[in-house]
Coordinates of C-alpha atoms in Angstrom, one line a residue:
M1117 CA 157.2 59.8 117.5
R1118 CA 159.0 59.6 120.8
T1119 CA 162.7 59.8 121.4
N1120 CA 162.8 58.9 125.1
P1121 CA 160.9 56.4 127.2
I1122 CA 158.0 58.0 129.2
P1123 CA 158.3 57.5 133.0
V1124 CA 155.3 56.0 134.8
L1125 CA 154.2 57.5 138.1
P1126 CA 154.2 55.2 141.1
L1127 CA 150.7 53.7 141.8
A1128 CA 148.7 55.2 144.6
S1129 CA 146.8 52.0 145.3
H1130 CA 145.6 48.7 143.8
K1131 CA 142.1 47.4 143.8
T1132 CA 141.7 43.8 144.8
L1133 CA 139.5 41.5 142.8
S1134 CA 136.9 41.4 145.5
E1135 CA 136.6 45.2 145.2
L1136 CA 135.7 45.2 141.5
R1137 CA 132.3 46.3 140.4
S1138 CA 131.7 43.1 138.4
R1139 CA 132.0 41.1 141.6
R1140 CA 128.4 42.1 142.5
W1141 CA 127.3 40.1 139.5
F1142 CA 129.7 37.1 139.6
A1143 CA 130.8 36.6 143.2
D1144 CA 127.4 36.5 144.7
A1145 CA 126.7 33.2 146.5
G1146 CA 123.0 33.2 145.8
M1147 CA 121.0 32.1 142.8
R1148 CA 121.7 35.3 140.9
G1149 CA 125.4 34.8 141.0
F1150 CA 124.8 31.2 140.0
A1151 CA 122.7 32.3 137.0
H1152 CA 125.2 35.0 135.9
R1153 CA 128.1 32.6 135.9
Q1154 CA 126.0 29.9 134.2
R1155 CA 125.1 32.2 131.4
M1156 CA 128.7 33.3 130.7
Q1157 CA 129.7 29.7 130.5
Q1158 CA 126.8 29.2 128.1
Q1159 CA 129.0 31.3 125.7
G1160 CA 132.0 29.0 126.0
W1161 CA 133.9 30.9 128.7
R1162 CA 135.3 29.1 131.7
R1163 CA 134.1 29.8 135.2
E1164 CA 137.5 31.0 136.2
D1165 CA 137.5 33.6 133.4
V1166 CA 134.7 35.5 134.9
M1167 CA 135.6 34.8 138.5
D1168 CA 139.3 35.6 138.4
R1169 CA 139.6 38.5 135.9
P1170 CA 138.3 42.1 135.7
M1171 CA 135.6 42.6 133.1
V1172 CA 136.5 45.3 130.5
A1173 CA 133.9 46.7 128.1
I1174 CA 134.8 47.7 124.6
I1175 CA 132.3 50.2 123.4
N1176 CA 132.4 49.9 119.6
T1177 CA 130.7 52.4 117.3
W1178 CA 131.3 50.3 114.2
S1179 CA 128.6 50.3 111.5
D1180 CA 128.2 49.4 107.8
L1181 CA 126.9 53.0 107.3
S1182 CA 129.8 54.7 109.1
P1183 CA 132.8 54.7 106.7
C1184 CA 134.8 56.5 109.3
H1185 CA 134.5 53.4 111.6
A1186 CA 134.6 50.7 108.9
H1187 CA 137.7 49.2 110.4
L1188 CA 136.6 49.1 114.1
R1189 CA 135.5 45.5 114.1
E1190 CA 139.2 44.6 113.5
R1191 CA 140.4 47.1 116.0
A1192 CA 138.1 45.6 118.6
E1193 CA 139.9 42.3 118.1
S1194 CA 143.2 44.0 118.8
V1195 CA 141.9 45.6 121.9
K1196 CA 140.6 42.2 123.1
K1197 CA 144.0 40.7 122.5
G1198 CA 145.6 43.4 124.8
I1199 CA 143.0 42.9 127.5
L1200 CA 143.5 39.1 127.5
M1201 CA 147.3 39.5 127.6
A1202 CA 147.1 41.8 130.6
G1203 CA 144.8 39.4 132.5
G1204 CA 141.4 40.9 131.8
Y1205 CA 138.2 39.6 130.4
P1206 CA 137.0 41.6 127.3
V1207 CA 133.3 42.1 126.4
E1208 CA 132.4 44.0 123.2
L1209 CA 129.3 46.3 123.4
P1210 CA 127.9 47.9 120.3
A1211 CA 126.7 51.4 120.5
M1212 CA 125.0 53.8 118.2
S1213 CA 127.3 54.7 115.3
L1214 CA 127.0 58.4 114.3
G1215 CA 128.6 58.4 110.9
E1216 CA 128.6 62.1 110.0
V1217 CA 127.8 61.8 106.3
L1218 CA 124.8 59.5 106.3
V1219 CA 122.9 60.1 109.6
K1220 CA 120.0 62.5 109.0
P1221 CA 118.9 65.1 109.8
T1222 CA 122.1 65.5 111.8
T1223 CA 124.4 63.5 114.1
M1224 CA 124.2 66.3 116.6
L1225 CA 120.6 65.4 117.3
Y1226 CA 121.9 62.0 118.6
R1227 CA 125.1 63.0 120.4
N1228 CA 123.2 63.1 123.7
F1229 CA 121.4 59.8 122.8
L1230 CA 124.9 58.1 122.4
A1231 CA 126.0 59.7 125.7
M1232 CA 123.0 58.2 127.4
E1233 CA 123.5 54.8 125.8
V1234 CA 127.1 54.6 126.8
E1235 CA 126.3 55.6 130.4
E1236 CA 123.5 53.1 130.7
L1237 CA 125.4 50.3 129.0
L1238 CA 128.2 50.7 131.5
R1239 CA 125.9 51.1 134.5
S1240 CA 123.6 48.2 133.8
L1241 CA 126.3 45.6 132.9
P1242 CA 129.2 44.2 135.0
C1243 CA 131.9 46.5 133.6
D1244 CA 135.0 47.4 135.6
G1245 CA 136.6 49.6 132.9
V1246 CA 136.0 50.6 129.3
V1247 CA 137.9 51.1 126.1
I1248 CA 136.0 53.4 123.7
L1249 CA 136.4 52.8 119.9
A1250 CA 135.2 55.9 118.2
G1251 CA 136.3 58.9 116.2
C1252 CA 133.7 60.5 113.9
D1253 CA 132.6 63.9 114.9
K1254 CA 129.9 63.3 117.6
T1255 CA 131.1 59.9 118.6
T1256 CA 134.1 61.2 120.6
P1257 CA 132.2 63.8 122.8
G1258 CA 129.1 61.5 123.0
T1259 CA 130.9 58.4 124.2
L1260 CA 133.2 60.4 126.6
M1261 CA 130.2 62.3 128.1
G1262 CA 128.6 59.0 128.9
A1263 CA 131.9 57.6 130.3
F1264 CA 132.4 60.7 132.4
S1265 CA 129.0 60.4 133.9
M1266 CA 129.5 56.7 134.7
D1267 CA 133.1 57.4 135.9
I1268 CA 134.8 54.0 135.7
P1269 CA 138.4 53.6 134.3
T1270 CA 138.2 54.8 130.7
I1271 CA 140.7 54.9 127.8
F1272 CA 139.8 56.3 124.4
C1273 CA 141.0 54.6 121.2
P1274 CA 140.6 57.0 118.3
A1275 CA 139.4 55.6 115.0
G1276 CA 142.2 57.4 113.1
T1277 CA 142.1 59.4 109.8
M1278 CA 141.8 58.2 106.2
L1279 CA 144.8 58.3 103.9
N1280 CA 145.7 61.3 101.7
D1281 CA 144.7 61.4 98.0
R1282 CA 146.5 63.1 95.1
Y1283 CA 144.7 65.0 92.3
V1284 CA 146.8 65.4 89.2
K1285 CA 145.7 67.9 86.5
D1286 CA 147.8 69.4 83.7
G1287 CA 150.9 67.7 85.2
V1288 CA 150.4 69.4 88.6
A1289 CA 149.7 67.2 91.7
R1290 CA 147.6 68.4 94.6
T1291 CA 147.2 66.8 98.0
V1292 CA 143.4 66.2 98.4
G1293 CA 141.4 65.2 101.4
A1294 CA 137.8 65.1 102.6
G1295 CA 135.4 67.8 103.5
T1296 CA 137.4 70.9 102.6
H1297 CA 138.1 69.8 99.1
T1298 CA 134.5 68.4 98.7
R1299 CA 133.3 72.0 99.0
M1300 CA 136.1 73.4 96.9
F1301 CA 135.5 71.1 94.0
W1302 CA 131.7 71.4 94.2
D1303 CA 131.9 75.1 94.0
E1304 CA 134.2 74.8 90.9
Y1305 CA 131.6 72.5 89.4
Q1306 CA 128.8 74.9 90.1
A1307 CA 130.9 77.7 88.6
G1308 CA 131.4 75.6 85.4
N1309 CA 135.1 75.1 85.9
L1310 CA 134.8 71.3 86.3
D1311 CA 132.8 68.9 84.1
A1312 CA 130.6 66.0 85.3
A1313 CA 133.1 63.4 84.3
E1314 CA 136.0 65.0 86.3
L1315 CA 133.7 65.4 89.3
Q1316 CA 132.8 61.7 89.1
H1317 CA 136.4 60.8 89.0
L1318 CA 137.1 62.9 92.1
E1319 CA 134.1 61.3 93.8
S1320 CA 135.5 57.8 93.3
R1321 CA 138.9 58.4 94.9
M1322 CA 139.0 61.4 97.3
T1323 CA 138.1 59.3 100.3
R1324 CA 140.2 56.3 99.5
A1325 CA 140.4 54.4 102.8
P1326 CA 138.4 53.9 106.0
G1327 CA 138.9 56.5 108.7
T1328 CA 137.7 59.9 109.7
C1329 CA 138.2 63.1 107.6
N1330 CA 141.9 63.8 107.1
T1331 CA 141.6 67.6 107.4
M1332 CA 141.5 69.4 110.7
G1333 CA 137.7 68.9 110.9
T1334 CA 135.6 68.1 113.9
A1335 CA 136.7 64.4 114.0
S1336 CA 140.4 65.2 114.4
T1337 CA 139.7 68.2 116.6
M1338 CA 137.8 66.1 119.1
T1339 CA 140.1 63.1 119.2
A1340 CA 143.0 65.6 119.7
I1341 CA 141.0 67.1 122.6
A1342 CA 140.6 63.6 124.0
E1343 CA 144.3 63.2 123.9
A1344 CA 144.9 66.6 125.4
L1345 CA 142.6 65.7 128.3
G1346 CA 144.9 62.7 129.0
L1347 CA 142.4 60.1 127.9
T1348 CA 144.4 58.4 125.0
L1349 CA 147.8 56.9 124.8
P1350 CA 150.5 59.4 123.7
G1351 CA 150.2 60.2 120.0
A1352 CA 147.1 58.0 119.5
S1353 CA 144.9 60.7 117.9
S1354 CA 147.4 61.3 115.1
I1355 CA 147.8 57.7 113.8
P1356 CA 146.2 57.1 110.4
A1357 CA 143.5 54.4 110.5
M1358 CA 145.2 52.1 108.0
D1359 CA 148.7 52.4 109.5
S1360 CA 149.9 49.2 111.2
A1361 CA 150.7 51.4 114.2
H1362 CA 147.0 51.9 114.7
S1363 CA 146.4 48.2 115.4
R1364 CA 149.3 48.1 117.7
M1365 CA 148.0 51.2 119.6
A1366 CA 144.6 49.4 119.9
T1367 CA 146.3 46.4 121.5
S1368 CA 148.2 48.7 123.9
C1369 CA 144.9 50.3 124.9
G1370 CA 143.5 46.9 125.8
E1371 CA 146.6 46.1 127.8
R1372 CA 146.7 49.5 129.6
I1373 CA 143.0 49.5 130.6
V1374 CA 143.5 46.4 132.8
G1375 CA 146.2 48.3 134.8
M1376 CA 143.9 51.4 135.0
V1377 CA 141.2 49.2 136.6
S1378 CA 143.6 48.0 139.2
E1379 CA 144.7 51.6 139.8
D1380 CA 141.1 52.8 139.9
L1381 CA 142.2 55.6 137.5
R1382 CA 138.8 57.1 136.6
P1383 CA 138.0 60.3 134.5
S1384 CA 137.1 62.2 137.7
T1385 CA 140.6 61.5 139.1
L1386 CA 142.4 62.4 135.8
V1387 CA 140.5 65.2 134.1
T1388 CA 140.7 68.6 135.8
R1389 CA 140.2 72.2 134.8
G1390 CA 143.8 72.2 133.9
S1391 CA 143.2 69.3 131.5
F1392 CA 140.5 71.3 129.8
Q1393 CA 142.8 74.3 129.6
N1394 CA 145.2 72.0 127.8
A1395 CA 142.4 70.9 125.4
L1396 CA 141.5 74.5 124.6
A1397 CA 145.1 75.4 123.8
V1398 CA 145.4 72.3 121.6
Q1399 CA 142.2 73.2 119.7
M1400 CA 143.5 76.7 119.0
A1401 CA 147.0 75.6 117.9
L1402 CA 145.4 73.0 115.6
G1403 CA 143.1 75.5 114.0
G1404 CA 140.4 73.2 115.2
S1405 CA 136.7 73.0 114.4
T1406 CA 134.2 75.5 115.8
N1407 CA 132.1 72.5 116.8
A1408 CA 134.5 72.1 119.7
A1409 CA 132.9 75.1 121.3
V1410 CA 129.7 73.1 121.8
H1411 CA 131.3 69.8 122.7
I1412 CA 134.0 70.8 125.1
I1413 CA 131.6 72.8 127.2
A1414 CA 129.2 69.9 127.4
M1415 CA 132.1 67.5 128.3
A1416 CA 133.3 69.7 131.0
G1417 CA 129.9 70.0 132.5
R1418 CA 129.7 66.2 132.9
L1419 CA 132.7 66.4 135.2
G1420 CA 131.5 69.5 137.1
V1421 CA 134.1 71.8 135.5
D1422 CA 132.8 75.3 134.8
L1423 CA 133.9 76.2 131.3
T1424 CA 132.4 79.0 129.2
L1425 CA 132.7 80.6 125.8
D1426 CA 134.7 83.3 127.5
D1427 CA 137.4 80.7 128.4
L1428 CA 137.5 79.6 124.7
D1429 CA 137.8 83.2 123.5
A1430 CA 140.6 84.0 126.0
M1431 CA 142.6 81.0 124.8
G1432 CA 141.9 81.9 121.2
R1433 CA 143.5 85.3 121.7
Q1434 CA 146.7 83.8 123.1
V1435 CA 147.5 80.7 121.0
P1436 CA 148.1 81.1 117.3
V1437 CA 147.3 78.4 114.7
L1438 CA 150.5 76.3 114.4
A1439 CA 149.3 73.2 112.6
N1440 CA 149.5 73.7 108.8
L1441 CA 146.4 71.7 108.1
F1442 CA 143.3 72.3 106.0
P1443 CA 141.2 74.3 106.2
S1444 CA 143.5 76.8 107.8
G1445 CA 146.7 75.5 106.1
D1446 CA 147.5 73.3 103.2
R1447 CA 148.4 69.8 104.6
L1448 CA 146.5 66.8 105.9
M1449 CA 146.5 64.6 109.0
E1450 CA 148.8 62.0 107.5
D1451 CA 151.4 64.7 107.2
F1452 CA 150.7 65.8 110.8
Y1453 CA 151.4 62.2 111.9
Y1454 CA 154.8 62.1 110.1
A1455 CA 155.6 65.5 111.6
G1456 CA 155.4 64.2 115.1
G1457 CA 151.7 64.3 115.9
L1458 CA 150.0 65.9 118.8
P1459 CA 152.7 65.3 121.4
A1460 CA 155.1 67.3 119.2
L1461 CA 152.6 70.2 118.8
M1462 CA 152.0 70.2 122.5
Q1463 CA 155.7 70.5 123.1
V1464 CA 155.6 73.7 121.0
I1465 CA 152.7 75.2 123.0
A1466 CA 154.1 74.0 126.3
P1467 CA 154.1 77.6 127.7
F1468 CA 150.3 77.6 127.5
L1469 CA 149.8 74.1 129.0
S1470 CA 149.2 72.7 132.5
L1471 CA 151.9 70.0 132.3
S1472 CA 151.3 68.5 135.8
E1473 CA 148.1 66.8 134.7
R1474 CA 148.0 63.0 134.7
T1475 CA 147.2 60.8 131.7
V1476 CA 145.9 57.3 131.1
A1477 CA 149.4 56.3 130.3
G1478 CA 150.3 56.5 134.0
C1479 CA 152.5 59.5 133.6
T1480 CA 152.1 63.3 133.6
M1481 CA 151.5 65.4 130.5
A1482 CA 155.0 66.9 131.0
D1483 CA 156.5 63.4 130.6
Q1484 CA 154.6 62.9 127.3
V1485 CA 155.4 66.3 125.9
N1486 CA 159.1 66.2 126.8
A1487 CA 159.5 62.8 125.0
A1488 CA 158.2 64.3 121.7
Q1489 CA 160.0 65.8 118.8
V1490 CA 158.9 68.0 115.9
L1491 CA 160.0 66.3 112.7
D1492 CA 158.7 68.7 110.1
A1493 CA 158.5 72.4 111.0
Q1494 CA 156.6 73.2 107.9
V1495 CA 153.6 71.1 109.2
I1496 CA 154.0 71.9 112.9
R1497 CA 155.2 75.5 113.0
P1498 CA 157.2 77.2 115.7
L1499 CA 155.5 79.9 117.7
H1500 CA 157.3 82.6 115.8
Q1501 CA 156.1 81.3 112.4
P1502 CA 152.4 80.5 112.8
V1503 CA 150.0 79.5 110.1
S1504 CA 147.7 82.3 111.2
T1505 CA 147.6 84.8 114.0
A1506 CA 143.9 85.5 113.4
G1507 CA 143.0 82.7 115.7
A1508 CA 141.1 79.4 115.4
L1509 CA 138.1 80.7 117.3
A1510 CA 136.6 84.1 118.4
V1511 CA 133.5 84.6 120.4
L1512 CA 131.2 87.4 119.3
K1513 CA 128.6 89.2 121.3
G1514 CA 126.1 92.1 120.7
N1515 CA 122.5 92.7 120.2
L1516 CA 122.3 89.8 117.6
A1517 CA 124.0 87.3 120.0
P1518 CA 123.5 88.2 123.6
D1519 CA 124.8 84.9 124.8
G1520 CA 127.5 84.6 122.1
A1521 CA 128.3 83.3 118.7
V1522 CA 131.5 81.9 117.2
I1523 CA 133.6 82.4 114.1
K1524 CA 136.8 80.8 112.9
P1525 CA 139.0 83.7 111.8
S1526 CA 141.9 81.5 110.5
A1527 CA 139.5 80.0 107.9
A1528 CA 137.8 83.3 107.0
S1529 CA 138.6 86.1 104.5
D1530 CA 140.6 88.9 106.1
N1531 CA 138.6 91.6 104.2
L1532 CA 135.4 90.3 105.8
L1533 CA 136.5 90.2 109.4
R1534 CA 135.3 93.8 109.6
H1535 CA 132.2 94.1 107.4
T1536 CA 128.9 95.9 107.2
G1537 CA 126.3 94.9 104.8
R1538 CA 122.6 94.3 103.9
A1539 CA 121.0 91.2 105.3
L1540 CA 119.3 88.6 103.0
V1541 CA 117.3 86.4 105.4
F1542 CA 116.1 82.8 105.0
D1543 CA 113.7 81.1 107.4
N1544 CA 114.7 77.5 106.5
Q1545 CA 117.2 75.4 104.6
P1546 CA 115.0 74.5 101.6
Q1547 CA 114.1 78.2 101.1
M1548 CA 117.8 79.1 101.2
L1549 CA 119.0 76.3 98.9
A1550 CA 116.3 77.2 96.3
A1551 CA 117.4 80.9 96.4
M1552 CA 121.1 80.0 95.9
A1553 CA 120.2 78.5 92.5
D1554 CA 118.2 81.6 91.4
E1555 CA 120.3 83.5 88.8
T1556 CA 118.1 86.6 89.5
L1557 CA 118.7 86.7 93.3
D1558 CA 119.0 90.2 94.6
C1559 CA 122.5 90.1 96.2
D1560 CA 126.1 90.9 95.6
E1561 CA 129.4 90.1 97.3
N1562 CA 128.7 92.6 100.1
T1563 CA 125.3 91.0 101.0
I1564 CA 125.2 89.2 104.3
L1565 CA 123.4 85.8 104.1
V1566 CA 121.3 84.9 107.2
L1567 CA 119.8 81.5 107.9
R1568 CA 117.6 81.0 111.0
N1569 CA 115.6 78.2 112.6
A1570 CA 118.7 76.0 112.3
G1571 CA 119.6 75.8 116.0
P1572 CA 119.2 73.0 118.6
V1573 CA 115.4 73.4 118.9
G1574 CA 114.5 75.0 115.6
A1575 CA 116.1 72.6 113.1
P1576 CA 116.0 70.4 115.3
G1577 CA 119.5 69.3 116.3
M1578 CA 121.6 72.2 115.1
P1579 CA 122.8 70.7 111.8
E1580 CA 125.9 71.8 109.9
W1581 CA 124.1 74.3 107.7
G1582 CA 126.2 77.2 108.7
N1583 CA 128.5 77.1 105.7
L1584 CA 125.8 78.6 103.5
P1585 CA 126.5 78.1 99.8
I1586 CA 127.5 81.1 97.7
P1587 CA 124.7 82.0 95.3
K1588 CA 125.3 80.4 91.9
K1589 CA 125.3 83.7 90.1
L1590 CA 128.1 85.1 92.3
L1591 CA 130.1 81.9 91.9
R1592 CA 130.1 82.5 88.2
Q1593 CA 131.4 86.0 88.9
G1594 CA 134.4 84.6 90.8
V1595 CA 133.0 85.2 94.4
R1596 CA 134.2 82.4 96.7
D1597 CA 133.3 83.9 100.1
M1598 CA 130.7 86.1 101.7
L1599 CA 129.7 86.9 105.3
R1600 CA 127.1 84.3 106.5
L1601 CA 125.3 84.2 109.8
S1602 CA 123.2 81.4 111.4
D1603 CA 122.3 79.7 114.6
A1604 CA 123.5 76.4 113.0
R1605 CA 126.9 74.7 113.1
M1606 CA 129.5 74.3 110.3
S1607 CA 131.5 71.3 109.4
G1608 CA 135.0 71.6 110.8
T1609 CA 136.4 70.7 107.4
H1610 CA 134.8 73.8 105.8
Y1611 CA 136.0 77.3 105.5
G1612 CA 134.7 80.8 104.9
T1613 CA 133.5 83.8 106.9
C1614 CA 130.7 82.1 108.7
V1615 CA 129.3 83.3 112.1
L1616 CA 127.8 80.3 113.8
H1617 CA 126.0 79.1 117.0
I1618 CA 124.2 82.5 117.4
S1619 CA 122.7 82.2 120.9
P1620 CA 119.9 82.2 121.9
E1621 CA 118.7 80.7 118.7
S1622 CA 115.8 82.1 116.7
A1623 CA 113.3 79.3 117.4
V1624 CA 113.3 80.2 121.1
G1625 CA 113.0 84.0 120.5
G1626 CA 116.6 85.0 120.1
P1627 CA 117.3 88.3 118.3
L1628 CA 118.0 86.4 115.0
A1629 CA 114.2 85.8 114.8
L1630 CA 113.6 89.5 114.5
I1631 CA 116.0 90.3 111.6
Q1632 CA 114.4 91.2 108.2
T1633 CA 115.9 91.3 104.7
G1634 CA 117.4 94.7 104.2
D1635 CA 118.5 95.3 107.8
V1636 CA 122.1 96.4 108.1
I1637 CA 124.4 94.1 110.1
E1638 CA 127.9 94.9 111.4
L1639 CA 130.6 92.4 112.1
D1640 CA 133.8 93.4 113.9
V1641 CA 135.8 90.3 114.8
P1642 CA 138.8 92.2 116.4
A1643 CA 136.3 94.0 118.6
R1644 CA 134.3 90.7 119.1
R1645 CA 131.1 92.4 118.1
L1646 CA 128.0 91.3 116.1
Q1647 CA 125.3 94.0 115.8
V1648 CA 122.2 94.8 113.8
Q1649 CA 121.7 98.5 113.2
L1650 CA 118.4 98.7 114.9
S1651 CA 117.5 100.6 118.1
P1652 CA 116.3 98.9 121.2
E1653 CA 112.9 100.3 120.6
Q1654 CA 112.8 98.8 117.1
L1655 CA 113.8 95.4 118.4
L1656 CA 111.1 95.6 121.1
A1657 CA 108.5 96.5 118.6
R1658 CA 109.4 93.5 116.4
R1659 CA 109.5 91.2 119.4
A1660 CA 106.0 92.2 120.3
A1661 CA 104.9 91.2 116.8
W1662 CA 106.9 87.9 116.7
K1663 CA 105.1 84.6 117.2
P1664 CA 107.1 81.3 117.7
A1665 CA 106.5 78.5 115.3
D1666 CA 105.1 75.2 116.7
A1667 CA 108.4 73.4 116.1
L1668 CA 108.1 70.5 118.6
A1669 CA 108.1 67.0 117.3
T1670 CA 105.0 65.0 118.0
R1671 CA 106.8 62.0 119.5
G1672 CA 110.0 60.0 120.2
F1673 CA 113.5 61.1 121.0
T1674 CA 113.3 64.2 118.9
R1675 CA 110.6 65.6 121.1
L1676 CA 112.6 64.7 124.2
Y1677 CA 115.6 66.5 122.6
Q1678 CA 113.7 69.7 121.9
Q1679 CA 112.2 69.8 125.3
H1680 CA 115.4 69.4 127.2
V1681 CA 118.4 70.5 125.1
T1682 CA 120.3 73.6 126.3
Q1683 CA 121.4 76.4 124.1
A1684 CA 124.7 76.4 122.1
H1685 CA 126.6 78.5 124.6
L1686 CA 125.8 75.9 127.3
G1687 CA 126.9 72.9 125.2
C1688 CA 123.6 71.6 123.9
D1689 CA 123.5 68.9 126.6
F1690 CA 120.3 67.8 128.2
D1691 CA 119.4 69.9 131.2
F1692 CA 118.8 66.7 133.3
L1693 CA 122.2 65.3 132.5
Q1694 CA 124.4 68.3 133.3
G1695 CA 126.7 68.1 136.3
N1696 CA 128.6 65.4 138.0
A1697 CA 126.0 63.9 140.3
K1698 CA 126.3 60.1 140.2
S1699 CA 123.3 57.8 139.7
P1700 CA 123.2 54.8 142.1
E1701 CA 124.5 51.4 141.1
P1702 CA 121.7 49.1 139.9
V1703 CA 120.1 46.8 142.3
I1704 CA 120.8 43.2 141.3
Y1705 CA 117.8 40.9 141.5

């Protein structure tokens, strides 16, 4: 993936052993230090191991119920090997595993939980640096948000994507992946074009190896963003999970973090507004997930970087989609890796990047980008031959979305990017799903499906319900896309003309709460406008009659979430965790 060695910047300073954070636990001359050293030796480590080495945490989001992370136990061993070879002391810390498919009601409900867990694990324990093992959708932003708030040397080791599959029918082979094709094949089954036996065959082999979704869904979008922020080794986000290069990369992460501890190379010293501009450019060039709009704003907020939906929209207008990957294109992440990976794509979009930013590799982004090479121009397109000029993300505003909404034009239908139609409104997910199966449902291909009470507070947790299914009767008629609106999110692997993240959400009194079936809604993506054809007086009259539902959970984390989560345009972080104010180090008793 690289043709030239990457130069390393000269070190600004070196931390001595006595200056390390872990010394407060282990170098103490009193009874506490005696007890800490004693208990580490209880586990079979030597006294000199904890006294003479920096202690490096490995945050591991492995779980038996997270197929994306099924291999991370083994990768943790590779990281440990690298830490030991470089003279560090590795400690593995398990953290909540947010496997996208099986966690209910939605992993988004627990992203902030994971961020809090990572921050407090690192704060409460004698950790001098951290390697993060994660990759599924919310685990990347969640772990990094926690690491940003803790602000010790951090390197992100992406879980990597699953392998491609091939689907052969009538002698024709198709490349098949997760997410995008799940929806495609399910719609064909609903339409009667696939039988149950064929669907079961697909079910058994479409996801044929550990790793994250191999389309350009949220998982690959967010790990690419981590790399664009300078937080991974060069090319790390593109390596397939089951490639031997992935184990080698994990070992290199362990080796490199020990140097970062010595250099005191922390997120706050690496990640700047320019780094976030790089991340935005990468997201657009990849045709990345709309979920990035929520996560990247929350991540920036943890470092005190002011980033808004307007910044995303501005970048979306400039940078075309160049990665030929589902759902915007027709290839998968394994193909992207062989084409040169993210460093090669960043070389193509270099005019839009801030190349002086530093990275965990100890060099500048310019050094990493200049060492890359595009190996397949059909997968990583040149600027003059984009996959789509419609853009990976557009931000809409209007009387339906005063604070903004998002859409992915590159995965939408061109004929629906300007559309006016009659609303068919659903108040909740079960109601909507039941209606989709109703063969007598009053709708046609011009109807606009609207789902509300699916936002951060209302759902709760803002689940991925935004890719509303096409009514079964229309599927049988050949309809495969309709305009759909919600305050929910959508899986980055999915496609269609879906307006998402409408803010403020309906549950807190956003205009979406006032819409009625039969209202006429207008979408104009080129003009960035989303309007309902109601006068201000009509909207005021409806607001006067509107009553909020008592949606608060009675107890537990869900109640905390609903009371403190911010709206989608602010990143859905907790209001008490925003900003870069640092909590004090723990008192050691």
